[in-house]
Coordinates of C-alpha atoms (C1' of nucleotides) in Angstrom, one line a residue:
Chain A
M1 CA 50.4 24.0 27.1
G2 CA 51.8 26.6 29.4
T3 CA 49.3 26.3 32.3
E4 CA 51.6 27.8 34.9
S5 CA 50.9 26.3 38.2
S6 CA 51.0 28.4 41.3
Y7 CA 52.0 25.7 43.7
T8 CA 55.7 25.6 43.6
V9 CA 58.6 24.8 45.9
D10 CA 60.6 27.9 46.7
S11 CA 63.7 26.1 48.1
T12 CA 64.1 24.1 45.0
E13 CA 64.1 27.3 43.0
T14 CA 66.8 28.9 45.2
S15 CA 68.9 25.7 44.9
L16 CA 68.7 25.7 41.2
T17 CA 69.4 29.5 41.1
I18 CA 72.5 28.9 43.1
L19 CA 73.6 26.1 40.9
E20 CA 73.1 28.3 37.8
T21 CA 75.0 31.1 39.5
L22 CA 77.9 28.7 40.0
I23 CA 77.9 27.7 36.4
E24 CA 77.7 31.3 35.0
S25 CA 80.6 32.5 37.1
N26 CA 83.5 30.8 35.3
D27 CA 85.6 30.3 38.3
P28 CA 85.2 28.7 41.7
V29 CA 83.3 31.0 44.0
G30 CA 82.7 31.5 47.7
V31 CA 79.6 31.6 49.9
T32 CA 79.4 35.3 50.4
A33 CA 79.7 36.1 46.7
I34 CA 76.7 33.8 46.0
A35 CA 74.7 35.2 48.9
E36 CA 75.1 38.7 47.4
S37 CA 74.3 37.6 43.9
V38 CA 71.2 35.5 44.9
E39 CA 70.2 37.9 47.7
V40 CA 69.7 35.4 50.5
S41 CA 71.6 35.0 53.7
K42 CA 75.0 33.3 53.9
S43 CA 73.7 30.4 56.0
V44 CA 71.0 29.6 53.5
V45 CA 73.5 29.5 50.7
H46 CA 75.6 27.3 52.8
N47 CA 72.7 24.8 53.4
H48 CA 71.8 24.7 49.8
L49 CA 75.4 24.2 48.7
S50 CA 75.8 21.3 51.2
T51 CA 72.8 19.7 49.7
L52 CA 74.0 20.1 46.2
C53 CA 77.4 18.7 47.2
N54 CA 75.8 15.7 48.8
Q55 CA 73.8 15.1 45.6
G56 CA 77.0 15.3 43.6
Y57 CA 76.1 18.3 41.5
V58 CA 78.6 20.7 43.2
V59 CA 82.1 20.1 44.4
H60 CA 83.7 21.8 47.4
R61 CA 87.4 22.7 47.6
D62 CA 89.3 25.2 49.7
D63 CA 86.2 27.2 50.8
Q64 CA 85.2 27.5 47.2
Y65 CA 82.4 25.9 45.3
E66 CA 82.2 24.8 41.7
P67 CA 79.6 22.9 39.6
A68 CA 80.5 19.2 39.4
L69 CA 81.1 17.4 36.1
E70 CA 78.4 15.0 37.2
T71 CA 76.0 17.7 36.0
L72 CA 76.8 16.2 32.6
T73 CA 74.8 13.0 33.3
L74 CA 71.5 14.8 33.3
G75 CA 71.9 16.2 29.8
S76 CA 73.8 13.3 28.3
R77 CA 71.1 10.8 29.4
T78 CA 68.3 13.1 28.4
R79 CA 69.5 13.6 24.9
A80 CA 70.4 9.9 24.6
R81 CA 66.6 9.3 24.6
L82 CA 66.3 11.0 21.2
P83 CA 66.5 8.6 18.3
V84 CA 67.5 11.5 16.0
Y85 CA 70.5 12.1 18.2
R86 CA 71.6 8.5 18.5
N87 CA 71.4 8.0 14.8
G88 CA 72.3 11.4 13.6
R89 CA 75.3 12.4 15.7
K90 CA 77.9 10.8 13.6
Q91 CA 76.4 12.4 10.5
I92 CA 76.7 15.8 12.1
D93 CA 80.4 15.0 12.6
T94 CA 80.9 14.2 9.0
L95 CA 79.0 17.3 8.0
A96 CA 81.3 19.4 10.0
A97 CA 84.3 17.7 8.7
A98 CA 83.2 17.9 5.1
T99 CA 82.3 21.6 5.2
D100 CA 84.9 22.5 7.8
R101 CA 82.3 24.6 9.5
A102 CA 80.3 24.2 12.7
A103 CA 77.4 21.8 12.3
T104 CA 74.6 21.5 14.8
L105 CA 71.6 19.2 15.4
F106 CA 68.5 21.1 16.8
V107 CA 65.4 19.6 18.3
L108 CA 62.1 21.4 18.9
E109 CA 61.0 21.6 22.5
E110 CA 58.0 23.6 23.6
T111 CA 58.3 26.9 21.7
N112 CA 62.0 26.8 21.2
I113 CA 64.7 24.9 19.4
V114 CA 67.5 23.4 21.4
P115 CA 70.9 22.6 20.1
V116 CA 71.4 19.0 21.0
Y117 CA 74.8 18.3 19.5
I118 CA 77.3 20.7 18.1
A119 CA 80.3 19.5 16.0
E120 CA 82.9 22.1 15.7
P121 CA 85.2 22.7 12.7
T122 CA 88.8 21.6 13.1
D123 CA 89.7 25.2 13.3
G124 CA 87.9 28.5 13.1
W125 CA 84.7 30.0 14.4
S126 CA 82.4 28.1 16.8
P127 CA 78.8 29.0 17.6
E128 CA 78.2 31.2 20.6
F129 CA 75.3 29.0 21.8
F130 CA 75.7 26.0 24.1
E131 CA 74.3 22.5 23.8
G132 CA 71.0 22.7 25.7
E133 CA 70.5 26.5 25.5
P134 CA 67.0 27.1 24.1
L135 CA 66.9 29.5 21.1
P136 CA 63.8 31.2 19.7
L137 CA 62.2 29.7 16.6
Y138 CA 62.0 32.8 14.4
T139 CA 65.6 34.2 14.6
N140 CA 67.5 31.5 12.8
A141 CA 67.6 29.1 9.9
P142 CA 66.9 25.8 11.7
G143 CA 64.0 27.3 13.6
K144 CA 62.4 28.5 10.4
A145 CA 63.1 25.2 8.6
I146 CA 61.3 23.4 11.4
M147 CA 58.3 25.7 11.3
A148 CA 58.1 25.2 7.5
S149 CA 58.1 21.4 8.1
L150 CA 55.1 21.5 10.5
P151 CA 51.4 21.7 9.6
P152 CA 50.3 25.4 9.5
E153 CA 48.0 25.1 12.4
E154 CA 50.8 23.9 14.6
V155 CA 53.0 26.8 13.5
T156 CA 50.3 29.3 14.5
A157 CA 49.8 27.5 17.8
L158 CA 53.5 27.9 18.5
L159 CA 53.7 31.5 17.3
D160 CA 50.7 32.5 19.3
N161 CA 52.6 31.7 22.4
I162 CA 55.6 33.8 21.8
S163 CA 56.3 37.5 21.1
L164 CA 58.7 38.5 18.3
T165 CA 61.3 40.7 19.8
E166 CA 64.2 42.1 17.8
I167 CA 67.6 40.5 18.4
T168 CA 69.5 42.1 15.6
E169 CA 68.5 44.5 12.8
A170 CA 67.8 41.5 10.6
T171 CA 65.3 39.8 12.9
I172 CA 61.7 39.5 11.6
T173 CA 59.5 41.1 14.2
D174 CA 56.3 41.4 12.3
R175 CA 54.0 38.4 12.6
E176 CA 52.4 38.7 9.2
E177 CA 55.8 39.0 7.6
L178 CA 56.9 35.9 9.4
D179 CA 53.8 33.9 8.4
L180 CA 54.4 34.9 4.8
Y181 CA 58.0 34.0 5.0
I182 CA 57.3 30.5 6.3
E183 CA 54.7 30.0 3.6
N184 CA 57.2 30.9 1.0
I185 CA 59.9 28.5 2.2
R186 CA 57.4 25.6 2.7
D187 CA 58.3 24.0 -0.5
E188 CA 62.0 24.6 -0.2
E189 CA 64.3 21.9 1.3
I190 CA 66.9 24.4 2.5
V191 CA 66.6 27.6 4.5
F192 CA 69.2 30.3 4.8
S193 CA 69.6 33.0 7.4
K194 CA 71.8 36.0 7.7
G195 CA 72.5 37.5 11.0
E196 CA 69.1 37.4 12.5
H197 CA 70.3 36.1 15.8
Y198 CA 74.0 36.8 15.7
N199 CA 75.4 39.7 13.7
G200 CA 77.7 38.5 10.9
I201 CA 76.8 34.9 11.3
V202 CA 75.0 33.1 8.4
G203 CA 73.4 29.6 8.5
V204 CA 72.1 27.0 6.2
A205 CA 69.5 24.6 7.6
A206 CA 67.4 21.6 6.6
A207 CA 64.5 20.2 8.6
I208 CA 63.8 16.7 9.6
A209 CA 60.1 16.5 9.8
P210 CA 58.4 15.0 12.9
S211 CA 56.9 11.6 12.7
E212 CA 55.0 9.2 15.0
R213 CA 58.0 8.6 17.3
N214 CA 60.4 11.4 16.5
R215 CA 60.1 15.1 17.3
A216 CA 60.7 17.9 14.8
A217 CA 64.4 18.5 14.3
A218 CA 66.8 20.3 12.0
I219 CA 70.4 20.4 11.1
A220 CA 72.4 23.4 10.3
V221 CA 75.8 24.7 9.3
H222 CA 76.9 28.1 10.7
G223 CA 79.8 30.3 10.0
R224 CA 81.0 33.9 9.7
S225 CA 79.5 35.6 6.7
D226 CA 82.9 36.7 5.4
R227 CA 84.0 33.0 5.0
L228 CA 80.6 31.6 4.1
N229 CA 78.9 33.2 1.2
G230 CA 78.1 33.3 -2.5
R231 CA 78.0 30.2 -4.5
H232 CA 80.0 28.3 -2.0
L233 CA 77.3 28.8 0.6
S234 CA 74.3 28.4 -1.7
E235 CA 75.5 25.4 -3.6
D236 CA 78.4 23.5 -2.0
I237 CA 77.4 23.8 1.7
A238 CA 73.7 23.7 1.0
G239 CA 74.1 20.6 -1.0
Q240 CA 75.9 18.8 1.8
V241 CA 73.4 19.9 4.4
L242 CA 70.7 18.5 2.3
S243 CA 72.3 15.2 1.7
I244 CA 73.1 14.7 5.3
A245 CA 69.5 15.6 6.2
N246 CA 68.2 13.0 3.8
S247 CA 70.6 10.5 5.2
I248 CA 69.5 11.1 8.8
R249 CA 65.9 10.9 7.7
A250 CA 66.5 7.6 6.0
D251 CA 68.2 6.2 9.1
L252 CA 65.2 7.0 11.3
T253 CA 63.2 4.5 9.1
Chain B
M1 CA 87.6 17.0 51.8
G2 CA 84.4 15.0 52.6
T3 CA 83.2 17.0 55.6
E4 CA 79.6 16.0 55.2
S5 CA 77.5 18.8 56.5
S6 CA 74.3 18.0 58.5
Y7 CA 72.4 21.1 57.5
T8 CA 70.7 20.3 54.2
V9 CA 67.6 21.2 52.4
D10 CA 65.2 18.3 52.1
S11 CA 63.0 19.6 49.4
T12 CA 65.9 20.2 47.1
E13 CA 66.8 16.6 47.6
T14 CA 63.4 15.4 46.7
S15 CA 63.3 17.7 43.6
L16 CA 66.5 16.3 42.4
T17 CA 65.4 12.7 43.1
I18 CA 62.3 13.3 41.1
L19 CA 64.4 14.7 38.2
E20 CA 66.7 11.8 38.3
T21 CA 63.8 9.4 38.3
L22 CA 62.4 11.1 35.2
I23 CA 65.8 10.6 33.5
E24 CA 66.2 7.0 34.5
S25 CA 62.8 6.0 33.2
N26 CA 63.3 6.2 29.5
D27 CA 59.8 7.3 28.7
P28 CA 57.5 10.1 29.7
V29 CA 56.0 9.2 33.0
G30 CA 53.0 10.3 35.1
V31 CA 52.6 11.8 38.6
T32 CA 51.4 8.6 40.3
A33 CA 54.2 6.5 39.0
I34 CA 56.8 8.9 40.4
A35 CA 55.0 9.2 43.7
E36 CA 55.2 5.4 44.1
S37 CA 58.9 5.3 43.1
V38 CA 60.0 8.2 45.3
E39 CA 57.5 7.4 48.1
V40 CA 55.9 10.7 48.6
S41 CA 52.4 11.9 48.1
K42 CA 51.0 12.8 44.7
S43 CA 50.5 16.4 45.5
V44 CA 54.1 16.8 46.6
V45 CA 55.3 15.3 43.3
H46 CA 53.0 17.6 41.5
N47 CA 54.4 20.7 43.2
H48 CA 58.0 19.7 42.6
L49 CA 57.3 19.0 39.0
S50 CA 55.6 22.3 38.5
T51 CA 58.7 24.0 40.0
L52 CA 61.0 22.0 37.7
C53 CA 58.9 22.9 34.7
N54 CA 58.9 26.6 35.5
Q55 CA 62.7 26.4 35.8
G56 CA 62.9 24.7 32.4
Y57 CA 64.4 21.4 33.5
V58 CA 61.2 19.4 32.9
V59 CA 58.6 19.5 30.2
H60 CA 54.9 18.7 30.6
R61 CA 52.8 17.1 27.8
D62 CA 49.6 15.2 28.0
D63 CA 49.7 14.5 31.7
Q64 CA 53.1 13.1 31.3
Y65 CA 56.5 14.5 32.4
E66 CA 59.9 14.3 30.8
P67 CA 63.3 15.8 31.4
A68 CA 63.9 18.8 29.3
L69 CA 66.7 19.2 26.8
E70 CA 67.7 22.3 28.7
T71 CA 69.3 20.0 31.3
L72 CA 72.1 19.9 28.7
T73 CA 73.1 23.5 29.5
L74 CA 74.3 22.6 33.0
G75 CA 76.8 20.0 31.8
S76 CA 77.8 21.6 28.6
R77 CA 78.7 24.8 30.3
T78 CA 80.4 23.0 33.1
R79 CA 82.7 21.0 30.9
A80 CA 83.4 24.1 28.8
R81 CA 85.3 25.4 31.8
L82 CA 87.9 22.7 31.3
P83 CA 90.9 23.8 29.1
V84 CA 91.6 20.1 28.5
Y85 CA 88.2 19.7 27.0
R86 CA 88.2 22.8 24.9
N87 CA 91.6 21.9 23.5
G88 CA 91.4 18.2 23.5
R89 CA 88.0 17.4 22.2
K90 CA 88.9 17.5 18.5
Q91 CA 91.9 15.3 19.2
I92 CA 89.6 12.7 20.8
D93 CA 87.5 12.8 17.6
T94 CA 90.6 12.1 15.5
L95 CA 91.7 9.3 17.9
A96 CA 88.3 7.7 17.5
A97 CA 88.4 8.1 13.8
A98 CA 91.9 6.8 13.4
T99 CA 91.4 3.7 15.6
D100 CA 87.7 3.2 14.7
R101 CA 87.1 2.6 18.3
A102 CA 85.4 4.6 21.1
A103 CA 87.7 7.2 22.5
T104 CA 87.1 9.1 25.7
L105 CA 88.4 12.0 27.7
F106 CA 88.3 11.5 31.5
V107 CA 88.9 14.1 34.2
L108 CA 89.6 13.5 37.9
E109 CA 87.0 14.9 40.2
E110 CA 87.0 14.2 43.9
T111 CA 87.8 10.4 44.2
N112 CA 86.4 9.5 40.8
I113 CA 87.1 9.9 37.2
V114 CA 84.4 11.4 35.0
P115 CA 84.1 10.8 31.3
V116 CA 83.8 14.3 29.9
Y117 CA 83.7 13.6 26.2
I118 CA 83.0 10.3 24.4
A119 CA 83.7 10.0 20.7
E120 CA 82.1 6.9 19.3
P121 CA 83.4 4.8 16.4
T122 CA 81.6 5.1 13.0
D123 CA 80.2 1.7 13.7
G124 CA 80.4 -0.9 16.4
W125 CA 80.6 -1.1 20.2
S126 CA 80.1 2.1 22.3
P127 CA 80.8 2.4 26.0
E128 CA 78.1 1.6 28.5
F129 CA 79.0 4.7 30.6
F130 CA 77.6 8.1 30.0
E131 CA 79.3 11.5 29.8
G132 CA 79.2 12.8 33.4
E133 CA 78.8 9.4 35.1
P134 CA 81.5 9.1 37.8
L135 CA 83.6 5.9 37.6
P136 CA 85.9 4.5 40.3
L137 CA 89.6 5.1 40.0
Y138 CA 90.8 1.6 40.4
T139 CA 88.6 -0.4 38.0
N140 CA 89.8 0.9 34.7
A141 CA 92.8 2.0 32.6
P142 CA 92.3 5.7 32.6
G143 CA 91.8 5.8 36.4
K144 CA 95.0 3.9 37.0
A145 CA 96.9 6.0 34.5
I146 CA 95.8 9.1 36.4
M147 CA 96.9 7.6 39.7
A148 CA 100.2 6.8 38.3
S149 CA 100.6 10.4 37.1
L150 CA 100.0 11.8 40.6
P151 CA 102.5 12.2 43.4
P152 CA 102.3 9.0 45.7
E153 CA 101.0 10.9 48.7
E154 CA 98.0 12.2 46.7
V155 CA 97.3 8.7 45.5
T156 CA 97.2 7.4 49.1
A157 CA 95.0 10.3 50.1
L158 CA 92.6 9.4 47.4
L159 CA 92.6 5.6 48.1
D160 CA 92.2 6.1 51.8
N161 CA 88.8 7.6 51.1
I162 CA 87.3 4.8 49.1
S163 CA 86.8 1.1 49.5
L164 CA 87.8 -1.4 46.9
T165 CA 84.8 -3.4 46.0
E166 CA 84.7 -6.1 43.3
I167 CA 82.9 -5.2 40.1
T168 CA 84.1 -8.1 37.9
E169 CA 86.4 -11.1 38.7
A170 CA 89.3 -9.0 37.2
T171 CA 88.9 -6.1 39.7
I172 CA 91.8 -5.5 42.0
T173 CA 90.3 -5.5 45.5
D174 CA 93.4 -5.7 47.6
R175 CA 94.9 -2.4 48.6
E176 CA 98.5 -3.6 48.8
E177 CA 98.2 -5.2 45.4
L178 CA 96.8 -2.0 44.0
D179 CA 99.6 0.1 45.5
L180 CA 102.1 -2.2 44.0
Y181 CA 100.4 -2.1 40.6
I182 CA 100.5 1.6 40.5
E183 CA 104.1 1.8 41.5
N184 CA 104.9 -0.7 38.6
I185 CA 103.2 1.4 36.0
R186 CA 104.6 4.7 37.2
D187 CA 107.2 4.8 34.5
E188 CA 105.0 3.5 31.8
E189 CA 103.3 6.0 29.5
I190 CA 100.5 3.6 28.6
V191 CA 98.1 1.6 30.8
F192 CA 96.1 -1.4 29.7
S193 CA 93.0 -2.9 31.4
K194 CA 91.1 -6.0 30.7
G195 CA 87.5 -6.3 31.9
E196 CA 88.0 -4.9 35.4
H197 CA 84.9 -2.8 35.1
Y198 CA 83.0 -4.3 32.2
N199 CA 83.4 -7.9 31.3
G200 CA 84.9 -8.5 27.9
I201 CA 85.9 -4.8 27.5
V202 CA 89.5 -3.8 27.2
G203 CA 91.0 -0.4 27.3
V204 CA 94.2 1.5 26.6
A205 CA 94.8 4.8 28.4
A206 CA 97.4 7.5 28.8
A207 CA 97.4 10.2 31.5
I208 CA 97.7 13.9 31.1
A209 CA 99.4 14.9 34.3
P210 CA 97.9 17.8 36.3
S211 CA 99.5 21.2 36.2
E212 CA 99.0 24.6 37.9
R213 CA 95.8 25.3 36.0
N214 CA 94.7 21.9 34.7
R215 CA 93.3 19.0 36.6
A216 CA 94.5 15.5 36.2
A217 CA 93.0 13.8 33.1
A218 CA 93.4 10.8 30.9
I219 CA 92.4 9.7 27.5
A220 CA 91.4 6.1 26.6
V221 CA 90.3 3.8 23.8
H222 CA 87.9 1.1 24.7
G223 CA 86.6 -1.9 22.8
R224 CA 85.4 -5.4 23.0
S225 CA 88.3 -7.8 23.6
D226 CA 87.5 -10.0 20.7
R227 CA 88.1 -7.1 18.3
L228 CA 90.8 -5.3 20.2
N229 CA 93.7 -7.6 21.2
G230 CA 97.2 -8.8 20.5
R231 CA 99.8 -6.7 18.7
H232 CA 97.0 -4.5 17.2
L233 CA 96.1 -3.4 20.7
S234 CA 99.5 -3.3 22.3
E235 CA 101.2 -1.5 19.4
D236 CA 98.9 0.2 16.9
I237 CA 96.2 1.4 19.2
A238 CA 98.6 2.1 22.1
G239 CA 100.8 4.2 19.8
Q240 CA 98.0 6.3 18.6
V241 CA 96.7 6.9 22.2
L242 CA 100.2 8.0 23.2
S243 CA 100.7 10.4 20.3
I244 CA 97.3 12.0 20.9
A245 CA 98.0 12.3 24.6
N246 CA 101.3 14.0 23.8
S247 CA 99.6 16.3 21.4
I248 CA 96.9 17.4 23.9
R249 CA 99.6 17.9 26.5
A250 CA 101.5 20.1 24.1
D251 CA 98.4 22.2 23.3
L252 CA 97.8 22.9 27.0
T253 CA 101.2 24.8 26.9
Chain C
dT1 C1' 23.7 4.8 30.5
dA2 C1' 25.8 5.0 34.4
dA3 C1' 28.7 3.8 37.7
dA4 C1' 33.2 2.5 39.2
dC5 C1' 37.9 3.5 38.7
dC6 C1' 41.7 5.6 36.7
dT7 C1' 44.2 9.8 36.0
dG8 C1' 46.2 14.8 37.4
dT9 C1' 45.1 18.8 40.0
dT10 C1' 43.4 21.7 43.8
dC11 C1' 42.7 23.0 48.5
dA12 C1' 42.6 23.9 53.6
dT13 C1' 45.1 22.5 57.8
dT14 C1' 48.8 21.4 60.5
dC15 C1' 53.3 20.4 61.6
dG16 C1' 57.9 20.7 60.4
dT17 C1' 61.6 23.0 58.4
dG18 C1' 63.9 26.3 55.8
dC19 C1' 65.2 31.0 56.9
dA20 C1' 67.5 35.1 59.1
dG21 C1' 70.7 36.8 62.0
dA22 C1' 73.9 36.6 65.5
dA23 C1' 77.8 34.1 67.4
dC24 C1' 81.8 31.3 66.3
dA25 C1' 86.2 29.8 64.3
dA26 C1' 89.9 30.2 61.3
dC27 C1' 92.9 32.8 58.5
dG28 C1' 95.3 37.1 56.4
dA29 C1' 96.4 42.0 56.2
dC30 C1' 97.8 46.0 58.1
Chain D
dG1 C1' 98.4 42.7 68.4
dT2 C1' 93.8 44.0 66.2
dC3 C1' 90.6 44.5 62.8
dG4 C1' 89.2 42.7 58.5
dT5 C1' 87.9 38.9 56.0
dT6 C1' 86.2 34.3 55.1
dG7 C1' 83.1 29.9 55.9
dT8 C1' 80.5 27.4 59.3
dT9 C1' 77.4 26.6 63.4
dC10 C1' 73.4 27.5 66.1
dT11 C1' 68.8 28.9 68.0
dG12 C1' 64.1 30.8 67.6
dC13 C1' 60.5 32.0 64.9
dA14 C1' 57.5 32.2 61.0
dC15 C1' 56.5 30.7 56.8
dG16 C1' 55.9 27.2 53.7
dA17 C1' 56.1 22.4 52.4
dA18 C1' 53.8 18.1 53.2
dT19 C1' 49.5 15.8 54.1
dG20 C1' 45.4 13.6 52.7
dA21 C1' 41.0 14.4 51.3
dA22 C1' 38.1 16.5 47.7
dC23 C1' 37.8 17.8 42.9
dA24 C1' 37.6 17.5 37.8
dG25 C1' 38.5 15.0 33.7
dG26 C1' 38.8 10.7 31.0
dT27 C1' 38.5 5.8 30.1
dT28 C1' 37.0 1.2 31.1
dT29 C1' 33.5 -1.8 33.2
dA30 C1' 29.0 -3.5 34.0

DNA sequence: TAAACCTGTTCATTCGTGCAGAACAACGAC
DNA sequence: GTCGTTGTTCTGCACGAATGAACAGGTTTA
């Protein structure tokens, strides 16, 4: 893991940086603005944008540039490789509909979990994170559920490669405390979290343990703590999360 | 439109080609295989892969490379810019649930339509196309519905930039015939298609006309012709497509 | 056991190309 | 009209990306 190679291609990096800049700025943007933001000359930005346009990842209109919708292919085809997504997606939809809260499917990748599919409630709060945005393992319910579903030696291997930094006041930043916590939830089927990544947001998660051909995954329901609490959270919601998790597990044969 | 610039960055192109190669091969793949496929030397492939790994778009395990789930961020954040997606997504879900067929939201980009959100039926056939994969305007119902919703001069501007090639026997390849067809459906609210892009697949579509701040879009229901036909198609399904289209239009204020 | 053949990775060298910066063109504001 | 902008083009130079061979592992073959 993590053997950072020194031989890299600089121009690819700047191209990707430019593309990311386009995506982060939520409106069409011009060459000079990008040049200032990325700190390269205008002509360079122009060349990279032309390249990205030719490849179909950027569109050009009225001296302004925007990320192209074709960027969706990369991700949609990548996640379509995951059996847990292909089989589990509809179950996430029903989980969101049944609980009327945001339901998400997470998959372990490297030392992070990545939300692979987010089903939003018909109305109300939706998660701040995006599909594809890596999240740390230790600041949320699905991450902890996944860790508890892995063999202990794999967990230590993962945790040895990351540092525990505080996101909110509720984040566990002490390694021993975290190890102990994971041991304690090892026999549980459901993991709760309260505001360890986003203040005022609670979550219920259940892991889908890895197998021969499937990566470690987890499903979760998130919501604002004022609308998701008490027995409703710990019994109703948790029960539904658990039953959907079992159902997805069963479908993976 | 289409002023292809000659000043481009070659290494960016090869990086993206390598990434696309990884995505198309549905399994983890090694350096030499990519080198053969892209026709560059192994060391070059290695350097580009290292770069893509560092940027988070490729993951490296056991001498094998795979596209990273983080590729999802690009597309998910790009489509989140579209008001029609943010407001219409749930409606597409209900359309798919109500008809128990695949329902899709398309958006016009350059001279293509791009599926931005696909809701699959609880069981049964799902479209062959991926979210983000550009489709020609003239081979399917949503494309034609969009053209019929645009001012005629814009349609001719679009069609002047593409060539009509035959995909299946049902594809309209004659420009005059296509122009006439579009004129004929101009007053209709619903457009049908039968196997013009995929054999044996029929579709019903309704356009969401462009406005000041929203691009031209369309919604559609697709299915296999043996299970989607006759009065069921032309009345039941069409009616639901229409009512959802109206609802999305209304939500866009 | 050892040699032949796979991998993926590293390395020096050389050639090509991506880069900066200035000049250009096209538009808008004052 | 002129001075701001903008995006685009162009040229020379220097840096860096590509080459192709050598290296380090592992697995198969004799």
